[in-house]
Amino acid sequence: MNPTYFLLLIYIIVCTLIITYWAAKHSGTTKQYYIASGTLTGYQNGMAISGDFISAASFLGVVGMIALRGYDGFLYSIGFLVSYNVVLFLVSEPVHRLGKFSLGDVVCSRFPGQKMRLIMAICTFIISLLYMIPQLVASGFLLRLLLDLNYSVSVLLIGTIMTIYVVVGGMIATSWVQIIKTVLLMSGTFLLTLIVLSNFNWDLTLFLNKVEEGTPLGEQFFLPGHLFNIPIEFLSLQLSLVLGTAGLPHILMRLFTVRNTYEVRKSLISATWIIGLFYFMTLILGFGTVALLGYEALIAKDPTGNLAAPLLAKVVGGDFLLAFVSAVAFTTIVAVVSGLAISATIAFSHDIFFHILKKGKTTEREQVRSARITAFIIGLLSTLFALRLESINVTSLVSMTFTVAASSVFPVLVLTIYWKRFTSVGAITAIVSGILASFIFVVLGPYVMNPSDGLFKTEAIFSLYNPGIVTIPIGFLGGILGSLLSKRIKQKETDFNSFYIKAQSGYSSRGES
Amino acid sequence: MEEKLLNYIYRKRKRLFIILIFALLFYFFLPLSLIFIPEIMNKPSFLFNLPWAWVYAILQFPMTWLFCSIYHRKAKKDEQELDAIKGEDVN
C-alpha cells in the first residue's frame, strides 16, 4: 500500500478512536448510549443525518452512474433528496414527540403491547441488517480496489472499527464519526469540484463540450433514457426512493438525538442542504470524469463505474488527492455501517431485552451492558455474513432495503399517526404484508431470476427490478384491510384524540408536554 | 382545551397536506413528464442548450429547500399559537 494512503487511513482511525474513547466516558446511561441524551444541536444532527444517509453507493456509485449513463444516473440523487420533504412534513415531529429511543416506542404509544413491540423490533432489525450487509460487502470490494487490501481484510477492518465505535461509544461516538465524515466528504467533494472546473477555466460551455467528446454517446449523453427505458420501472424506483427514507429506522432514530421539534426541523433542513449540495457536486464530478478521464479509460479500470471519483482525483490531483478521496470513502463506509449497527442494537436491547424479556424491570447499568453486548454480537454477525456473502448482489439488497422500508415501516407510521380507525391488528398486517410482498417480488424479479447472472438461471416471473409500485400499496392495503376487518376484536388501544394531540402538539393531558 | 387543540391541529394539518401534495406533484411531474412528454423534455433549453429535462431536474434542488423553509416558517408560527393555547390552559 502507498505510504500516503496508509498514513491518512491511520490518521482517521486514530482520530475517530480518540473520539470514541471520549464518548465512552459519557455513555453510562441508556439515554446517553442510545440517543446522546438528546443533546445534539440541529446543525450537528443535520450533519450526522447526512453522514448516516450518504453511503459509499452515493459517493462512488452516483458519480460513476452519471459518468456512464448521464441524465438517468442523476435521477437517483433527486429521489434521495426529495425524500427528506416526506420525512420532514409527515413523520419527523410526531416521531420525535412519541418515541423515546426506538420506532417500537412510537407505535406502542398508540398500540401498547409486547407483540407490537416485538414486530417493530424485528422489522427494524431486518431493515438495518439488509442495509448493513451490502454496505459491508461493498466496502470489501472498494477497499480492495482503492487501497489494494484483500476482500476479507477489508471487511474485517471495517467490521471491527464499526463494532468498536458502537460498543464503546454508543450514539455519541456514532454521531461524531458521522459529523466528521460529513465534513471530510463535503470538503473533499468541494475541492475536487473546484479543481475540475478550474481545469476548464470555469468555462461551462467548454466543460460540456469536453463531456460530449469524452463519451461514446456524444450529444445523446445529455438526453434521458440511457438507464431507465421502461417507464413503470422508473416510476417504481422513484416511488421507493422518495418514500423509503421515511421508513429507514437508522435515519428516524436520529430524530431522538435532539431536544425539541424546532431542532428536529433544523436537523432535517440542514441535512437537505448538505445532501442537495453534495449531489449537485457529484453531477460535476460525473461530468468531470467523462471530460478529463474519458469513458473508455473509466470502463477499462472498472466497468461498474464505482471508481470514477477516485480515478478523477488521481487525474486532477495526483496520488495525494487520490489518497484523500480513498480516506473519505473509508470514513463514509464506517459512518454508515455504524449508524445501522446502533439502530439494530437499540431495537434489540431496548425493545426486546428491556421491554419484553425483562418486562421493563432492570437497572440502567444492566441495560447499557446488554446494549454493548448486543452491539458486539451484531457487529460480529454482520461481519461474518459479509465475509461469507462476497458474491451476493449488492444492488438488489440496497434496493430491497428501500422497498421494505417504504412498504412496511412507512405505512405503519403514517397510518398510526394520522388514521383514527387504524388498529393494532392493522399495524401488524401492514408490516407483515409489506415485508412479505417486498421479499416475494424481489425473489420473483430479475435480480434473483435472471438467465445470465441471477441466483436462479431462469426468466423472471415479475419483470420489475424495483417492485415498490406494487409493494407500497400492498403495505397500505394490508394495514387498511387489517384494521377494517378487526374492528370488532377487542384491542388494547389508547384514546385516539389524546394520542393525536400528543403526536401533533406534544401536549399531554397528563402534563407530559 | 381538547377542542381548541384539535382545531389548531386540524388547521395545521390542512396546511401541511397542501404543501406536501404540492411538493409531491412537483417531484412526480419529473418522471411522468419524461414518460409522457419526452419530445418536450428533450428539447434544448436556455441552460447551455441542455434539454429541458435537466432544467426541471436541477430545479428540484431549490424547490426542495424552498418547501422545507416554507414548512419551517409555518411550523414556527404554529408553535407560537400552540404556546398561547397551552398558556390559556395554565392560567
CSV table of N, CA, C and O in Angstrom, one decimal, chain A residues 4-68:
chain,number,residue,atom,x,y,z
A,4,THR,N,1.3,7.2,1.6
A,4,THR,CA,0.3,8.3,1.8
A,4,THR,C,-1.0,7.8,2.2
A,4,THR,O,-1.7,8.3,3.2
A,5,TYR,N,-1.5,6.7,1.5
A,5,TYR,CA,-2.8,6.1,1.8
A,5,TYR,C,-2.8,5.6,3.2
A,5,TYR,O,-3.7,5.8,4.0
A,6,PHE,N,-1.7,4.9,3.5
A,6,PHE,CA,-1.6,4.2,4.8
A,6,PHE,C,-1.7,5.3,6.0
A,6,PHE,O,-2.4,5.1,6.9
A,7,LEU,N,-0.9,6.3,5.8
A,7,LEU,CA,-0.8,7.4,6.9
A,7,LEU,C,-2.2,8.1,7.1
A,7,LEU,O,-2.6,8.3,8.2
A,8,LEU,N,-2.8,8.4,5.9
A,8,LEU,CA,-4.1,9.1,6.1
A,8,LEU,C,-5.2,8.2,6.7
A,8,LEU,O,-5.9,8.6,7.6
A,9,LEU,N,-5.1,6.9,6.3
A,9,LEU,CA,-6.1,5.9,6.9
A,9,LEU,C,-5.8,5.8,8.4
A,9,LEU,O,-6.8,5.9,9.2
A,10,ILE,N,-4.6,5.7,8.8
A,10,ILE,CA,-4.2,5.5,10.2
A,10,ILE,C,-4.6,6.8,11.0
A,10,ILE,O,-5.2,6.7,12.1
A,11,TYR,N,-4.4,7.9,10.4
A,11,TYR,CA,-4.7,9.2,11.0
A,11,TYR,C,-6.2,9.3,11.3
A,11,TYR,O,-6.6,9.6,12.4
A,12,ILE,N,-7.1,8.9,10.3
A,12,ILE,CA,-8.5,9.0,10.5
A,12,ILE,C,-9.0,8.0,11.6
A,12,ILE,O,-9.7,8.3,12.5
A,13,ILE,N,-8.4,6.8,11.5
A,13,ILE,CA,-8.8,5.7,12.5
A,13,ILE,C,-8.4,6.2,13.9
A,13,ILE,O,-9.2,6.1,14.8
A,14,VAL,N,-7.2,6.7,14.1
A,14,VAL,CA,-6.7,7.2,15.4
A,14,VAL,C,-7.6,8.3,15.9
A,14,VAL,O,-8.1,8.3,17.1
A,15,CYS,N,-7.9,9.3,15.0
A,15,CYS,CA,-8.8,10.4,15.5
A,15,CYS,C,-10.1,10.0,15.9
A,15,CYS,O,-10.6,10.4,17.0
A,16,THR,N,-10.7,9.1,15.1
A,16,THR,CA,-12.1,8.7,15.5
A,16,THR,C,-12.1,7.8,16.8
A,16,THR,O,-13.0,7.8,17.5
A,17,LEU,N,-11.0,7.0,17.0
A,17,LEU,CA,-10.9,6.2,18.2
A,17,LEU,C,-10.7,7.1,19.4
A,17,LEU,O,-11.2,6.8,20.5
A,18,ILE,N,-10.0,8.2,19.3
A,18,ILE,CA,-9.9,9.1,20.4
A,18,ILE,C,-11.3,9.7,20.8
A,18,ILE,O,-11.7,9.7,21.9
A,19,ILE,N,-12.1,10.0,19.7
A,19,ILE,CA,-13.5,10.5,20.0
A,19,ILE,C,-14.3,9.4,20.7
A,19,ILE,O,-15.0,9.7,21.6
A,20,THR,N,-14.1,8.2,20.2
A,20,THR,CA,-14.8,7.0,20.8
A,20,THR,C,-14.5,6.9,22.3
A,20,THR,O,-15.4,6.7,23.1
A,21,TYR,N,-13.2,7.1,22.6
A,21,TYR,CA,-12.7,6.9,24.0
A,21,TYR,C,-13.4,8.0,24.8
A,21,TYR,O,-13.9,7.8,25.9
A,22,TRP,N,-13.4,9.2,24.3
A,22,TRP,CA,-14.1,10.4,25.0
A,22,TRP,C,-15.6,10.1,25.2
A,22,TRP,O,-16.2,10.3,26.2
A,23,ALA,N,-16.2,9.6,24.1
A,23,ALA,CA,-17.6,9.3,24.1
A,23,ALA,C,-18.0,8.2,25.1
A,23,ALA,O,-19.0,8.2,25.8
A,24,ALA,N,-17.1,7.2,25.3
A,24,ALA,CA,-17.3,6.1,26.2
A,24,ALA,C,-17.5,6.6,27.6
A,24,ALA,O,-18.3,6.1,28.4
A,25,LYS,N,-16.8,7.7,28.0
A,25,LYS,CA,-16.9,8.3,29.3
A,25,LYS,C,-18.3,9.0,29.6
A,25,LYS,O,-18.7,9.2,30.7
A,26,HIS,N,-19.0,9.3,28.4
A,26,HIS,CA,-20.3,9.9,28.6
A,26,HIS,C,-21.4,9.0,28.1
A,26,HIS,O,-22.4,9.5,27.7
A,27,SER,N,-21.2,7.7,28.2
A,27,SER,CA,-22.2,6.8,27.7
A,27,SER,C,-22.6,5.8,28.8
A,27,SER,O,-22.8,4.6,28.5
A,28,GLY,N,-22.7,6.3,30.0
A,28,GLY,CA,-23.0,5.4,31.1
A,28,GLY,C,-24.5,5.1,31.3
A,28,GLY,O,-24.9,4.1,31.9
A,29,THR,N,-25.4,5.9,30.8
A,29,THR,CA,-26.8,5.7,30.9
A,29,THR,C,-27.5,5.3,29.6
A,29,THR,O,-26.8,5.6,28.5
A,30,THR,N,-28.7,4.8,29.6
A,30,THR,CA,-29.3,4.4,28.3
A,30,THR,C,-29.6,5.6,27.5
A,30,THR,O,-29.4,5.6,26.3
A,31,LYS,N,-30.0,6.8,28.1
A,31,LYS,CA,-30.2,8.0,27.4
A,31,LYS,C,-29.0,8.5,26.7
A,31,LYS,O,-29.0,8.9,25.5
A,32,GLN,N,-27.9,8.3,27.3
A,32,GLN,CA,-26.6,8.8,26.7
A,32,GLN,C,-26.2,7.8,25.6
A,32,GLN,O,-25.8,8.2,24.5
A,33,TYR,N,-26.3,6.5,25.9
A,33,TYR,CA,-25.9,5.5,25.0
A,33,TYR,C,-26.7,5.4,23.7
A,33,TYR,O,-26.3,5.2,22.6
A,34,TYR,N,-28.1,5.5,23.9
A,34,TYR,CA,-29.0,5.3,22.8
A,34,TYR,C,-29.2,6.6,22.0
A,34,TYR,O,-29.3,6.6,20.7
A,35,ILE,N,-29.3,7.8,22.6
A,35,ILE,CA,-29.7,9.0,21.9
A,35,ILE,C,-28.8,10.2,22.2
A,35,ILE,O,-29.2,11.3,22.0
A,36,ALA,N,-27.6,9.9,22.7
A,36,ALA,CA,-26.7,11.0,23.1
A,36,ALA,C,-27.4,12.0,24.0
A,36,ALA,O,-27.1,13.3,23.9
A,37,SER,N,-28.3,11.6,24.9
A,37,SER,CA,-29.1,12.4,25.8
A,37,SER,C,-29.9,13.5,25.1
A,37,SER,O,-30.3,14.5,25.7
A,38,GLY,N,-30.1,13.4,23.8
A,38,GLY,CA,-30.8,14.4,23.0
A,38,GLY,C,-30.1,15.7,23.0
A,38,GLY,O,-30.7,16.8,22.9
A,39,THR,N,-28.7,15.7,23.1
A,39,THR,CA,-28.0,17.0,23.3
A,39,THR,C,-27.4,17.6,22.0
A,39,THR,O,-26.8,18.6,22.1
A,40,LEU,N,-27.6,16.9,20.9
A,40,LEU,CA,-27.0,17.4,19.7
A,40,LEU,C,-27.8,18.7,19.3
A,40,LEU,O,-29.1,18.7,19.5
A,41,THR,N,-27.2,19.6,18.6
A,41,THR,CA,-27.9,20.8,18.1
A,41,THR,C,-28.5,20.4,16.8
A,41,THR,O,-28.1,19.4,16.2
A,42,GLY,N,-29.4,21.2,16.2
A,42,GLY,CA,-30.0,20.9,14.9
A,42,GLY,C,-28.9,20.7,13.8
A,42,GLY,O,-29.0,19.8,13.0
A,43,TYR,N,-28.0,21.7,13.8
A,43,TYR,CA,-26.9,21.6,12.8
A,43,TYR,C,-26.1,20.4,12.9
A,43,TYR,O,-25.7,19.7,11.9
A,44,GLN,N,-25.7,20.1,14.2
A,44,GLN,CA,-24.9,18.9,14.4
A,44,GLN,C,-25.6,17.6,13.9
A,44,GLN,O,-25.1,16.8,13.2
A,45,ASN,N,-26.9,17.6,14.3
A,45,ASN,CA,-27.7,16.4,13.9
A,45,ASN,C,-27.9,16.3,12.4
A,45,ASN,O,-27.9,15.3,11.8
A,46,GLY,N,-28.1,17.5,11.8
A,46,GLY,CA,-28.2,17.5,10.3
A,46,GLY,C,-27.0,17.0,9.7
A,46,GLY,O,-27.1,16.2,8.7
A,47,MET,N,-25.8,17.3,10.2
A,47,MET,CA,-24.6,16.7,9.6
A,47,MET,C,-24.5,15.2,9.9
A,47,MET,O,-24.1,14.5,9.0
A,48,ALA,N,-25.0,14.8,11.1
A,48,ALA,CA,-24.9,13.4,11.4
A,48,ALA,C,-25.9,12.6,10.5
A,48,ALA,O,-25.6,11.5,10.0
A,49,ILE,N,-27.1,13.2,10.3
A,49,ILE,CA,-28.1,12.6,9.4
A,49,ILE,C,-27.5,12.4,8.0
A,49,ILE,O,-27.6,11.4,7.4
A,50,SER,N,-26.8,13.5,7.5
A,50,SER,CA,-26.2,13.4,6.2
A,50,SER,C,-25.1,12.3,6.2
A,50,SER,O,-25.0,11.5,5.2
A,51,GLY,N,-24.3,12.2,7.3
A,51,GLY,CA,-23.3,11.2,7.4
A,51,GLY,C,-23.9,9.8,7.4
A,51,GLY,O,-23.3,8.8,6.9
A,52,ASP,N,-25.1,9.7,8.0
A,52,ASP,CA,-25.8,8.4,8.1
A,52,ASP,C,-26.3,8.0,6.8
A,52,ASP,O,-26.4,6.8,6.4
A,53,PHE,N,-26.8,9.0,6.0
A,53,PHE,CA,-27.5,8.7,4.8
A,53,PHE,C,-26.6,8.6,3.5
A,53,PHE,O,-26.9,7.7,2.7
A,54,ILE,N,-25.6,9.4,3.4
A,54,ILE,CA,-24.8,9.4,2.2
A,54,ILE,C,-23.8,8.2,2.3
A,54,ILE,O,-22.9,8.2,3.0
A,55,SER,N,-24.2,7.1,1.6
A,55,SER,CA,-23.4,5.9,1.7
A,55,SER,C,-22.3,5.9,0.6
A,55,SER,O,-22.3,6.8,-0.3
A,56,ALA,N,-21.4,4.9,0.6
A,56,ALA,CA,-20.4,4.8,-0.4
A,56,ALA,C,-21.1,4.7,-1.8
A,56,ALA,O,-20.6,5.1,-2.8
A,57,ALA,N,-22.3,4.1,-1.8
A,57,ALA,CA,-23.0,3.9,-3.0
A,57,ALA,C,-23.3,5.3,-3.6
A,57,ALA,O,-23.3,5.5,-4.8
A,58,SER,N,-23.6,6.2,-2.7
A,58,SER,CA,-23.9,7.6,-3.2
A,58,SER,C,-22.7,8.3,-3.7
A,58,SER,O,-22.6,8.8,-4.8
A,59,PHE,N,-21.6,8.2,-2.9
A,59,PHE,CA,-20.4,8.9,-3.2
A,59,PHE,C,-19.8,8.4,-4.4
A,59,PHE,O,-19.4,9.1,-5.3
A,60,LEU,N,-19.6,7.1,-4.4
A,60,LEU,CA,-18.8,6.5,-5.6
A,60,LEU,C,-19.8,6.1,-6.7
A,60,LEU,O,-19.5,6.3,-7.9
A,61,GLY,N,-20.9,5.4,-6.3
A,61,GLY,CA,-21.9,4.9,-7.3
A,61,GLY,C,-22.5,5.9,-8.1
A,61,GLY,O,-22.6,5.8,-9.4
A,62,VAL,N,-23.0,7.0,-7.5
A,62,VAL,CA,-23.7,8.1,-8.3
A,62,VAL,C,-22.8,8.8,-9.3
A,62,VAL,O,-23.1,9.0,-10.4
A,63,VAL,N,-21.6,9.1,-8.8
A,63,VAL,CA,-20.6,9.7,-9.7
A,63,VAL,C,-20.4,8.8,-10.9
A,63,VAL,O,-20.4,9.3,-12.1
A,64,GLY,N,-20.2,7.5,-10.7
A,64,GLY,CA,-19.9,6.6,-11.7
A,64,GLY,C,-21.1,6.5,-12.7
A,64,GLY,O,-21.0,6.4,-13.9
A,65,MET,N,-22.3,6.4,-12.0
A,65,MET,CA,-23.5,6.3,-12.8
A,65,MET,C,-23.7,7.5,-13.7
A,65,MET,O,-24.1,7.3,-14.9
A,66,ILE,N,-23.5,8.7,-13.2
A,66,ILE,CA,-23.6,9.9,-14.1
A,66,ILE,C,-22.6,9.8,-15.2
A,66,ILE,O,-22.9,10.1,-16.4
A,67,ALA,N,-21.3,9.4,-14.9
A,67,ALA,CA,-20.3,9.3,-15.9
A,67,ALA,C,-20.7,8.3,-17.0
A,67,ALA,O,-20.4,8.6,-18.2
A,68,LEU,N,-21.3,7.2,-16.6
A,68,LEU,CA,-21.6,6.2,-17.6
A,68,LEU,C,-22.9,6.5,-18.3
A,68,LEU,O,-23.1,6.2,-19.5
